[in-house]
mmCIF file of C-alpha atoms and ligand atoms in Angstrom:
data_model
loop_
_atom_site.group_PDB
_atom_site.id
_atom_site.type_symbol
_atom_site.label_atom_id
_atom_site.label_comp_id
_atom_site.label_asym_id
_atom_site.label_seq_id
_atom_site.Cartn_x
_atom_site.Cartn_y
_atom_site.Cartn_z
ATOM 1 C CA UNK A 144 13.357 -42.820 -7.542
ATOM 2 C CA UNK A 145 16.016 -42.193 -4.874
ATOM 3 C CA UNK A 146 19.494 -40.979 -5.820
ATOM 4 C CA UNK A 147 22.511 -41.193 -3.549
ATOM 5 C CA UNK A 148 24.829 -38.215 -4.138
ATOM 6 C CA UNK A 149 28.531 -38.452 -3.269
ATOM 7 C CA UNK A 150 30.852 -35.427 -3.249
ATOM 8 C CA UNK A 151 34.568 -35.413 -2.356
ATOM 9 C CA UNK A 152 36.096 -32.938 -4.826
ATOM 10 C CA UNK A 153 37.932 -30.750 -2.301
ATOM 11 C CA UNK A 154 37.813 -30.686 1.507
ATOM 12 C CA UNK A 155 34.232 -31.709 2.320
ATOM 13 C CA UNK A 156 33.192 -35.367 2.480
ATOM 14 C CA UNK A 157 29.502 -35.338 1.582
ATOM 15 C CA UNK A 158 26.672 -37.743 0.841
ATOM 16 C CA UNK A 159 22.953 -37.115 0.407
ATOM 17 C CA UNK A 160 19.781 -38.988 -0.410
ATOM 18 C CA UNK A 161 17.460 -37.168 -2.816
ATOM 19 C CA UNK A 162 14.030 -37.893 -4.204
ATOM 20 C CA UNK A 163 11.248 -35.907 -5.906
ATOM 21 C CA UNK A 164 7.672 -35.215 -4.784
ATOM 22 C CA UNK A 165 5.157 -33.250 -6.905
ATOM 23 C CA UNK A 166 7.957 -32.184 -9.243
ATOM 24 C CA UNK A 167 10.096 -30.743 -6.427
ATOM 25 C CA UNK A 168 13.325 -32.179 -5.098
ATOM 26 C CA UNK A 169 13.176 -33.468 -1.539
ATOM 27 C CA UNK A 170 16.460 -33.875 0.313
ATOM 28 C CA UNK A 171 15.851 -36.848 2.612
ATOM 29 C CA UNK A 172 19.261 -36.446 4.263
ATOM 30 C CA UNK A 173 22.337 -34.358 3.463
ATOM 31 C CA UNK A 174 25.517 -35.048 5.436
ATOM 32 C CA UNK A 175 28.741 -33.067 5.180
ATOM 33 C CA UNK A 176 31.940 -33.738 7.095
ATOM 34 C CA UNK A 177 34.183 -30.678 6.834
ATOM 35 C CA UNK A 178 37.976 -30.816 7.045
ATOM 36 C CA UNK A 179 38.438 -27.062 7.536
ATOM 37 C CA UNK A 180 39.858 -27.400 11.066
ATOM 38 C CA UNK A 181 42.789 -29.424 9.727
ATOM 39 C CA UNK A 182 43.509 -27.424 6.564
ATOM 40 C CA UNK A 183 43.306 -24.019 8.264
ATOM 41 C CA UNK A 184 46.467 -24.901 10.204
ATOM 42 C CA UNK A 185 48.272 -24.891 6.827
ATOM 43 C CA UNK A 186 46.429 -21.844 5.410
ATOM 44 C CA UNK A 187 44.837 -23.857 2.566
ATOM 45 C CA UNK A 188 43.860 -27.348 1.445
ATOM 46 C CA UNK A 189 46.689 -29.914 1.571
ATOM 47 C CA UNK A 190 45.765 -32.522 -1.101
ATOM 48 C CA UNK A 191 47.352 -35.550 0.555
ATOM 49 C CA UNK A 192 45.727 -34.833 3.917
ATOM 50 C CA UNK A 193 42.397 -34.194 2.176
ATOM 51 C CA UNK A 194 42.523 -37.623 0.488
ATOM 52 C CA UNK A 195 43.291 -39.415 3.740
ATOM 53 C CA UNK A 196 40.540 -37.605 5.630
ATOM 54 C CA UNK A 197 38.001 -38.427 2.890
ATOM 55 C CA UNK A 198 39.025 -42.082 3.184
ATOM 56 C CA UNK A 199 38.348 -41.946 6.956
ATOM 57 C CA UNK A 200 34.958 -40.243 6.601
ATOM 58 C CA UNK A 201 33.409 -41.579 3.396
ATOM 59 C CA UNK A 202 31.731 -44.711 4.756
ATOM 60 C CA UNK A 203 30.300 -43.115 7.935
ATOM 61 C CA UNK A 204 28.986 -40.171 5.879
ATOM 62 C CA UNK A 205 27.371 -42.432 3.237
ATOM 63 C CA UNK A 206 25.876 -44.655 5.951
ATOM 64 C CA UNK A 207 24.339 -41.634 7.658
ATOM 65 C CA UNK A 208 22.880 -40.299 4.401
ATOM 66 C CA UNK A 209 21.442 -43.667 3.382
ATOM 67 C CA UNK A 210 19.769 -44.759 6.594
ATOM 68 C CA UNK A 211 17.975 -47.950 5.604
ATOM 69 C CA UNK A 212 17.443 -46.890 1.985
ATOM 70 C CA UNK A 213 18.834 -48.616 -1.057
ATOM 71 C CA UNK A 214 19.053 -45.996 -3.858
ATOM 72 C CA UNK A 215 18.043 -46.532 -7.491
ATOM 73 C CA UNK A 216 21.123 -44.673 -8.746
ATOM 74 C CA UNK A 217 24.355 -43.085 -7.495
ATOM 75 C CA UNK A 218 25.497 -39.631 -8.646
ATOM 76 C CA UNK A 219 29.148 -39.024 -7.862
ATOM 77 C CA UNK A 220 31.423 -36.034 -8.505
ATOM 78 C CA UNK A 221 34.070 -37.149 -11.016
ATOM 79 C CA UNK A 222 35.618 -33.680 -11.483
ATOM 80 C CA UNK A 223 36.818 -30.985 -11.484
ATOM 81 C CA UNK A 224 38.739 -31.014 -8.210
ATOM 82 C CA UNK A 225 41.743 -32.465 -6.425
ATOM 83 C CA UNK A 226 42.517 -35.925 -7.744
ATOM 84 C CA UNK A 227 43.501 -37.250 -4.306
ATOM 85 C CA UNK A 228 40.033 -36.208 -3.059
ATOM 86 C CA UNK A 229 37.955 -37.176 -6.110
ATOM 87 C CA UNK A 230 39.211 -40.765 -6.227
ATOM 88 C CA UNK A 231 37.823 -41.506 -2.764
ATOM 89 C CA UNK A 232 34.228 -40.661 -3.772
ATOM 90 C CA UNK A 233 34.614 -42.315 -7.159
ATOM 91 C CA UNK A 234 35.955 -45.547 -5.664
ATOM 92 C CA UNK A 235 33.164 -45.586 -3.075
ATOM 93 C CA UNK A 236 30.587 -45.251 -5.883
ATOM 94 C CA UNK A 237 32.241 -48.024 -7.882
ATOM 95 C CA UNK A 238 32.325 -50.362 -4.892
ATOM 96 C CA UNK A 239 28.668 -49.695 -3.974
ATOM 97 C CA UNK A 240 27.480 -50.143 -7.548
ATOM 98 C CA UNK A 241 29.305 -53.467 -7.776
ATOM 99 C CA UNK A 242 28.158 -54.673 -4.370
ATOM 100 C CA UNK A 243 24.519 -53.652 -5.001
ATOM 101 C CA UNK A 244 24.309 -55.571 -8.289
ATOM 102 C CA UNK A 245 25.226 -52.883 -10.822
ATOM 103 C CA UNK A 246 23.192 -49.967 -9.423
ATOM 104 C CA UNK A 247 23.589 -47.332 -12.176
ATOM 105 C CA UNK A 248 26.120 -44.528 -11.698
ATOM 106 C CA UNK A 249 25.792 -40.966 -13.016
ATOM 107 C CA UNK A 250 29.219 -39.423 -13.492
ATOM 108 C CA UNK A 251 28.552 -35.862 -12.325
ATOM 109 C CA UNK A 252 30.366 -32.564 -12.831
ATOM 110 C CA UNK A 253 30.922 -30.503 -9.659
ATOM 111 C CA UNK A 254 30.049 -27.197 -11.361
ATOM 112 C CA UNK A 255 26.829 -28.652 -12.745
ATOM 113 C CA UNK A 256 26.067 -29.620 -9.131
ATOM 114 C CA UNK A 257 26.479 -25.995 -8.018
ATOM 115 C CA UNK A 258 24.073 -24.902 -10.784
ATOM 116 C CA UNK A 259 21.380 -27.358 -9.654
ATOM 117 C CA UNK A 260 21.751 -26.381 -5.986
ATOM 118 C CA UNK A 261 19.080 -23.740 -6.715
ATOM 119 C CA UNK A 262 16.465 -26.511 -6.974
ATOM 120 C CA UNK A 263 17.031 -27.601 -3.338
ATOM 121 C CA UNK A 264 15.637 -26.267 -0.079
ATOM 122 C CA UNK A 265 12.420 -25.910 1.902
ATOM 123 C CA UNK A 266 10.123 -24.847 -0.924
ATOM 124 C CA UNK A 267 12.353 -24.959 -3.988
ATOM 125 C CA UNK A 268 11.403 -23.982 -7.537
ATOM 126 C CA UNK A 269 10.372 -26.894 -9.768
ATOM 127 C CA UNK A 270 12.168 -25.637 -12.853
ATOM 128 C CA UNK A 271 14.889 -23.341 -14.142
ATOM 129 C CA UNK A 272 13.347 -20.884 -16.649
ATOM 130 C CA UNK A 273 15.446 -20.935 -19.849
ATOM 131 C CA UNK A 274 17.422 -19.259 -21.290
ATOM 132 C CA UNK A 275 19.325 -18.882 -18.041
ATOM 133 C CA UNK A 276 22.550 -17.067 -17.189
ATOM 134 C CA UNK A 277 24.448 -18.874 -14.426
ATOM 135 C CA UNK A 278 27.146 -17.051 -12.483
ATOM 136 C CA UNK A 279 29.300 -19.670 -10.769
ATOM 137 C CA UNK A 280 31.560 -18.275 -8.059
ATOM 138 C CA UNK A 281 33.607 -20.744 -6.027
ATOM 139 C CA UNK A 282 37.120 -21.306 -4.738
ATOM 140 C CA UNK A 283 38.272 -22.608 -8.114
ATOM 141 C CA UNK A 284 35.800 -21.155 -10.628
ATOM 142 C CA UNK A 285 34.357 -17.842 -11.759
ATOM 143 C CA UNK A 286 32.238 -18.408 -14.840
ATOM 144 C CA UNK A 287 29.248 -17.005 -16.670
ATOM 145 C CA UNK A 288 27.412 -19.823 -18.398
ATOM 146 C CA UNK A 289 24.478 -19.549 -20.784
ATOM 147 C CA UNK A 290 22.045 -22.439 -20.274
ATOM 148 C CA UNK A 291 19.463 -23.000 -23.006
ATOM 149 C CA UNK A 292 18.083 -26.187 -21.427
ATOM 150 C CA UNK A 293 19.101 -28.997 -19.089
ATOM 151 C CA UNK A 294 22.626 -30.044 -20.015
ATOM 152 C CA UNK A 295 22.901 -27.348 -22.732
ATOM 153 C CA UNK A 296 25.785 -25.098 -21.659
ATOM 154 C CA UNK A 297 27.741 -22.363 -23.423
ATOM 155 C CA UNK A 298 30.599 -20.636 -21.640
ATOM 156 C CA UNK A 299 30.303 -16.901 -22.217
ATOM 157 C CA UNK A 300 32.885 -15.624 -19.723
ATOM 158 C CA UNK A 301 35.383 -16.757 -17.117
ATOM 159 C CA UNK A 302 38.171 -15.404 -14.961
ATOM 160 C CA UNK A 303 41.476 -14.902 -16.711
ATOM 161 C CA UNK A 304 43.421 -15.417 -13.478
ATOM 162 C CA UNK A 305 42.173 -15.943 -9.904
ATOM 163 C CA UNK A 306 38.708 -17.235 -9.024
ATOM 164 C CA UNK A 307 36.609 -14.944 -6.790
ATOM 165 C CA UNK A 308 36.772 -17.347 -3.826
ATOM 166 C CA UNK A 309 40.536 -17.582 -4.216
ATOM 167 C CA UNK A 310 40.708 -13.762 -4.224
ATOM 168 C CA UNK A 311 38.630 -13.610 -0.993
ATOM 169 C CA UNK A 312 40.867 -16.261 0.602
ATOM 170 C CA UNK A 313 44.125 -14.546 -0.416
ATOM 171 C CA UNK A 314 42.963 -11.064 0.619
ATOM 172 C CA UNK A 315 41.923 -12.560 3.970
ATOM 173 C CA UNK A 316 45.330 -14.172 4.408
ATOM 174 C CA UNK A 317 47.035 -10.780 3.948
ATOM 175 C CA UNK A 318 44.863 -9.473 6.798
ATOM 176 C CA UNK A 319 45.799 -12.442 8.997
ATOM 177 C CA UNK A 320 42.306 -13.999 8.779
ATOM 178 C CA UNK A 321 41.989 -17.792 8.880
ATOM 179 C CA UNK A 322 41.276 -20.048 5.880
ATOM 180 C CA UNK A 323 38.722 -20.019 4.320
ATOM 181 C CA UNK A 324 38.756 -16.242 4.323
ATOM 182 C CA UNK A 325 35.520 -15.561 2.419
ATOM 183 C CA UNK A 326 33.168 -15.876 5.410
ATOM 184 C CA UNK A 327 35.586 -13.907 7.668
ATOM 185 C CA UNK A 328 35.830 -11.023 5.183
ATOM 186 C CA UNK A 329 32.092 -10.914 4.743
ATOM 187 C CA UNK A 330 31.551 -10.771 8.547
ATOM 188 C CA UNK A 331 34.126 -8.017 9.110
ATOM 189 C CA UNK A 332 32.792 -6.058 6.124
ATOM 190 C CA UNK A 333 29.479 -5.434 7.909
ATOM 191 C CA UNK A 334 31.374 -3.139 10.332
ATOM 192 C CA UNK A 335 33.245 -1.171 7.661
ATOM 193 C CA UNK A 336 32.578 1.629 5.144
ATOM 194 C CA UNK A 337 31.958 0.437 1.581
ATOM 195 C CA UNK A 338 33.420 3.615 0.083
ATOM 196 C CA UNK A 339 36.461 3.959 2.396
ATOM 197 C CA UNK A 340 39.004 2.737 -0.181
ATOM 198 C CA UNK A 341 38.769 3.032 -3.981
ATOM 199 C CA UNK A 342 39.864 -0.477 -4.954
ATOM 200 C CA UNK A 343 39.933 -1.217 -8.709
ATOM 201 C CA UNK A 344 36.978 -2.837 -10.511
ATOM 202 C CA UNK A 345 38.996 -4.990 -12.954
ATOM 203 C CA UNK A 346 37.414 -5.481 -16.413
ATOM 204 C CA UNK A 347 34.116 -4.034 -15.175
ATOM 205 C CA UNK A 348 33.495 -2.155 -18.407
ATOM 206 C CA UNK A 349 35.278 -4.452 -20.880
ATOM 207 C CA UNK A 350 33.250 -5.576 -23.907
ATOM 208 C CA UNK A 351 33.419 -9.270 -23.048
ATOM 209 C CA UNK A 352 32.085 -11.309 -20.125
ATOM 210 C CA UNK A 353 35.487 -12.258 -18.705
ATOM 211 C CA UNK A 354 36.752 -11.396 -15.236
ATOM 212 C CA UNK A 355 40.133 -10.764 -13.613
ATOM 213 C CA UNK A 356 40.632 -10.741 -9.859
ATOM 214 C CA UNK A 357 44.407 -11.053 -9.403
ATOM 215 C CA UNK A 358 44.852 -7.240 -9.603
ATOM 216 C CA UNK A 359 42.264 -6.648 -6.903
ATOM 217 C CA UNK A 360 44.026 -9.070 -4.578
ATOM 218 C CA UNK A 361 47.351 -7.242 -5.246
ATOM 219 C CA UNK A 362 45.647 -3.882 -4.635
ATOM 220 C CA UNK A 363 44.626 -5.095 -1.158
ATOM 221 C CA UNK A 364 48.188 -6.302 -0.524
ATOM 222 C CA UNK A 365 49.730 -2.945 -1.565
ATOM 223 C CA UNK A 366 47.129 -0.936 0.339
ATOM 224 C CA UNK A 367 47.940 -2.779 3.571
ATOM 225 C CA UNK A 368 51.687 -2.490 2.953
ATOM 226 C CA UNK A 369 51.356 1.301 2.484
ATOM 227 C CA UNK A 370 48.773 1.738 5.275
ATOM 228 C CA UNK A 371 49.818 -0.688 8.023
ATOM 229 C CA UNK A 372 47.369 0.795 10.528
ATOM 230 C CA UNK A 373 44.417 0.611 8.111
ATOM 231 C CA UNK A 374 41.037 -0.339 9.540
ATOM 232 C CA UNK A 375 40.519 -3.933 8.357
ATOM 233 C CA UNK A 376 36.737 -3.629 8.463
ATOM 234 C CA UNK A 377 36.969 -0.774 5.923
ATOM 235 C CA UNK A 378 39.334 -2.835 3.754
ATOM 236 C CA UNK A 379 36.916 -5.798 3.821
ATOM 237 C CA UNK A 380 33.858 -3.646 3.081
ATOM 238 C CA UNK A 381 35.554 -1.787 0.213
ATOM 239 C CA UNK A 382 36.949 -5.035 -1.197
ATOM 240 C CA UNK A 383 33.541 -6.736 -1.045
ATOM 241 C CA UNK A 384 31.981 -3.717 -2.751
ATOM 242 C CA UNK A 385 34.523 -3.860 -5.602
ATOM 243 C CA UNK A 386 33.930 -7.611 -6.133
ATOM 244 C CA UNK A 387 30.156 -7.183 -6.013
ATOM 245 C CA UNK A 388 30.188 -4.240 -8.455
ATOM 246 C CA UNK A 389 32.096 -6.266 -11.071
ATOM 247 C CA UNK A 390 30.050 -9.455 -10.701
ATOM 248 C CA UNK A 391 26.705 -7.640 -10.722
ATOM 249 C CA UNK A 392 27.570 -5.407 -13.695
ATOM 250 C CA UNK A 393 28.718 -8.287 -15.896
ATOM 251 C CA UNK A 394 25.875 -10.611 -14.951
ATOM 252 C CA UNK A 395 23.288 -7.916 -15.587
ATOM 253 C CA UNK A 396 24.793 -7.201 -18.993
ATOM 254 C CA UNK A 397 24.848 -10.917 -19.884
ATOM 255 C CA UNK A 398 21.214 -11.309 -18.777
ATOM 256 C CA UNK A 399 20.230 -8.388 -21.006
ATOM 257 C CA UNK A 400 22.243 -9.536 -24.011
ATOM 258 C CA UNK A 401 20.849 -13.095 -23.929
ATOM 259 C CA UNK A 402 17.315 -12.035 -22.863
ATOM 260 C CA UNK A 403 17.571 -14.361 -19.897
ATOM 261 C CA UNK A 404 14.384 -15.704 -18.336
ATOM 262 C CA UNK A 405 16.395 -16.481 -15.195
ATOM 263 C CA UNK A 406 19.741 -15.824 -13.531
ATOM 264 C CA UNK A 407 21.445 -18.296 -11.207
ATOM 265 C CA UNK A 408 24.046 -17.298 -8.618
ATOM 266 C CA UNK A 409 25.790 -20.336 -7.124
ATOM 267 C CA UNK A 410 29.078 -21.771 -5.842
ATOM 268 C CA UNK A 411 30.661 -21.250 -2.414
ATOM 269 C CA UNK A 412 30.933 -17.458 -2.778
ATOM 270 C CA UNK A 413 27.158 -17.267 -3.298
ATOM 271 C CA UNK A 414 27.037 -17.626 0.512
ATOM 272 C CA UNK A 415 28.129 -13.980 0.571
ATOM 273 C CA UNK A 416 25.126 -11.956 1.757
ATOM 274 C CA UNK A 417 26.226 -8.677 0.211
ATOM 275 C CA UNK A 418 26.633 -10.311 -3.210
ATOM 276 C CA UNK A 419 23.321 -12.184 -2.892
ATOM 277 C CA UNK A 420 21.465 -8.981 -2.042
ATOM 278 C CA UNK A 421 23.384 -6.872 -4.571
ATOM 279 C CA UNK A 422 22.625 -9.196 -7.471
ATOM 280 C CA UNK A 423 19.037 -9.795 -6.393
ATOM 281 C CA UNK A 424 18.301 -6.069 -6.047
ATOM 282 C CA UNK A 425 19.999 -5.116 -9.317
ATOM 283 C CA UNK A 426 18.103 -7.757 -11.276
ATOM 284 C CA UNK A 427 14.698 -7.118 -9.736
ATOM 285 C CA UNK A 428 15.111 -3.370 -10.395
ATOM 286 C CA UNK A 429 16.561 -3.572 -13.909
ATOM 287 C CA UNK A 430 15.045 -6.794 -15.293
ATOM 288 C CA UNK A 431 11.866 -7.465 -13.288
ATOM 289 C CA UNK A 432 10.724 -10.257 -15.658
ATOM 290 C CA UNK A 433 13.875 -12.258 -14.976
ATOM 291 C CA UNK A 434 13.673 -14.873 -12.185
ATOM 292 C CA UNK A 435 16.606 -14.793 -9.748
ATOM 293 C CA UNK A 436 17.625 -18.203 -8.397
ATOM 294 C CA UNK A 437 20.076 -18.297 -5.469
ATOM 295 C CA UNK A 438 20.557 -21.453 -3.353
ATOM 296 C CA UNK A 439 19.616 -21.597 0.305
ATOM 297 C CA UNK A 440 22.692 -20.872 2.429
ATOM 298 C CA UNK A 441 23.290 -24.502 3.439
ATOM 299 C CA UNK A 442 23.471 -25.540 -0.235
ATOM 300 C CA UNK A 443 25.880 -22.790 -1.337
ATOM 301 C CA UNK A 444 29.091 -24.517 -0.259
ATOM 302 C CA UNK A 445 30.041 -28.046 -1.288
ATOM 303 C CA UNK A 446 27.385 -30.683 -0.556
ATOM 304 C CA UNK A 447 26.147 -33.903 -2.138
ATOM 305 C CA UNK A 448 22.452 -33.013 -2.485
ATOM 306 C CA UNK A 449 23.382 -30.699 -5.370
ATOM 307 C CA UNK A 450 25.330 -33.538 -7.021
ATOM 308 C CA UNK A 451 22.299 -35.812 -6.727
ATOM 309 C CA UNK A 452 20.072 -33.045 -8.207
ATOM 310 C CA UNK A 453 22.357 -32.544 -11.224
ATOM 311 C CA UNK A 454 22.622 -36.325 -11.587
ATOM 312 C CA UNK A 455 18.811 -36.646 -11.537
ATOM 313 C CA UNK A 456 18.447 -35.059 -14.978
ATOM 314 C CA UNK A 457 21.117 -37.323 -16.476
ATOM 315 C CA UNK A 458 19.502 -40.344 -14.828
ATOM 316 C CA UNK A 459 16.203 -39.410 -16.536
ATOM 317 C CA UNK A 460 18.073 -39.647 -19.862
ATOM 318 C CA UNK A 461 19.706 -42.891 -18.717
ATOM 319 C CA UNK A 462 23.189 -41.374 -19.064
ATOM 320 C CA UNK A 463 24.960 -43.905 -16.872
ATOM 321 C CA UNK A 464 28.584 -45.023 -16.585
ATOM 322 C CA UNK A 465 29.322 -48.643 -15.627
ATOM 323 C CA UNK A 466 31.456 -48.905 -12.496
ATOM 324 C CA UNK A 467 34.154 -50.647 -14.538
ATOM 325 C CA UNK A 468 34.578 -47.500 -16.693
ATOM 326 C CA UNK A 469 34.215 -44.816 -14.025
ATOM 327 C CA UNK A 470 37.282 -42.648 -13.413
ATOM 328 C CA UNK A 471 38.009 -39.311 -11.740
ATOM 329 C CA UNK A 472 38.912 -36.412 -14.042
ATOM 330 C CA UNK A 473 40.446 -33.563 -11.995
ATOM 331 C CA UNK A 474 40.408 -31.139 -14.949
ATOM 332 C CA UNK A 475 36.907 -31.922 -16.286
ATOM 333 C CA UNK A 476 35.436 -28.569 -17.353
ATOM 334 C CA UNK A 477 31.656 -28.484 -17.770
ATOM 335 C CA UNK A 478 32.125 -26.219 -20.804
ATOM 336 C CA UNK A 479 35.299 -25.067 -22.457
HETATM 337 O O1 LIG B 1262 32.102 -24.067 -3.794
HETATM 338 P P1 LIG B 1262 33.033 -24.128 -2.631
HETATM 339 O O2 LIG B 1262 32.489 -24.610 -1.299
HETATM 340 O O3 LIG B 1262 34.277 -24.996 -2.974
HETATM 341 C C1 LIG B 1262 34.809 -24.991 -4.283
HETATM 342 O O4 LIG B 1262 34.218 -25.702 -5.137
HETATM 343 O O5 LIG B 1262 35.761 -24.214 -4.486
HETATM 344 O O6 LIG B 1262 33.628 -22.641 -2.463
HETATM 345 C C2 LIG B 1262 34.561 -22.339 -1.469
HETATM 346 C C3 LIG B 1262 34.893 -20.854 -1.558
HETATM 347 C C4 LIG B 1262 36.049 -20.431 -0.672
HETATM 348 O O7 LIG B 1262 36.951 -19.659 -1.447
HETATM 349 C C5 LIG B 1262 35.366 -19.580 0.401
HETATM 350 O O8 LIG B 1262 36.190 -18.552 0.941
HETATM 351 C C6 LIG B 1262 34.213 -18.994 -0.372
HETATM 352 O O9 LIG B 1262 33.744 -20.069 -1.161
HETATM 353 N N1 LIG B 1262 33.159 -18.507 0.508
HETATM 354 C C7 LIG B 1262 32.807 -17.200 0.620
HETATM 355 C C8 LIG B 1262 31.803 -17.131 1.613
HETATM 356 N N2 LIG B 1262 31.555 -18.401 2.057
HETATM 357 C C9 LIG B 1262 32.397 -19.227 1.367
HETATM 358 N N3 LIG B 1262 33.272 -16.113 -0.012
HETATM 359 C C10 LIG B 1262 32.730 -14.924 0.313
HETATM 360 N N4 LIG B 1262 31.784 -14.763 1.255
HETATM 361 C C11 LIG B 1262 31.282 -15.833 1.927
HETATM 362 N N5 LIG B 1262 30.340 -15.666 2.849
HETATM 363 ZN ZN1 LIG B 1263 32.306 -26.214 -5.029
#
């Protein structure tokens, strides 16, 4: 079976062709056309521009991913995301399904795609050991999800205000760094001292698995207002340390409480090296029996191979949506 993945939930137009060999996913081609150069002029994603750029890029990107192949199914991101962006991918999937004689469509959730990104790469794992704790950290989401099997999700914690990626991007903006700020902060942080500034660790010791990052962002803002000559590398390093401490502490506690056989770290912020290493080291030291699954760098940020991988499991169960019923749902939460 070959699945065509299509992803247009935010500012990346992506398509990928995925198959399986010996129980492992094989990404035949994964193509991503990024719009960052346009949106960074405005300091963030402009929905109308994003929609128009997706419309320009969607056919060339799909054509490149397909080559001469004709897929057996199409997995397309239907939500969550920006509606002006989502509709472009959804309409492309509808049109292809119709034109190809009702090729089945899997309506796929973007967050589920991030979870399954851990099964992609050069020599990827064949399975996710369950029960699994998934920490999803992206520009719009910060969630701890308990997974008891494929498609079996329970939300155990989420951010009460800003998502981690949003917090990185806003803190970066205060320091005059370009959108998206996450990668810029993480680069500058390597030159700074992790213990230079005592930023707060919001909700680090609270009894639940929720997060709050708005206060940390404000702490960076106030620190820079009161210390205009502050060394930005120190600010970035101390900020990254505070974020990592909170995420690692809560994930470790969740893994213990639910006797997790594996922990997944995914979403755009999982590209952050300090967080990847911090979580990996903490888990291998404290819970050596627990498998740590973190996507290869190229599959951390938005791509369509992860959408095809998540769609694969639904396709196995024949969970298809006819093109005539397929719609985008910008506020589709994987679990509430
Ligand atoms: O998953 P993603 O590509 O898009 C959404 O679904 O939101 O995540 C984008 C987010 C942005 O906030 C970006 O700043 C953040 O991921 N990000 C990072 C890094 N690379 C991307 N944050 C911290 N460190 C990084 N290296
Ligand atoms: Zn994403």
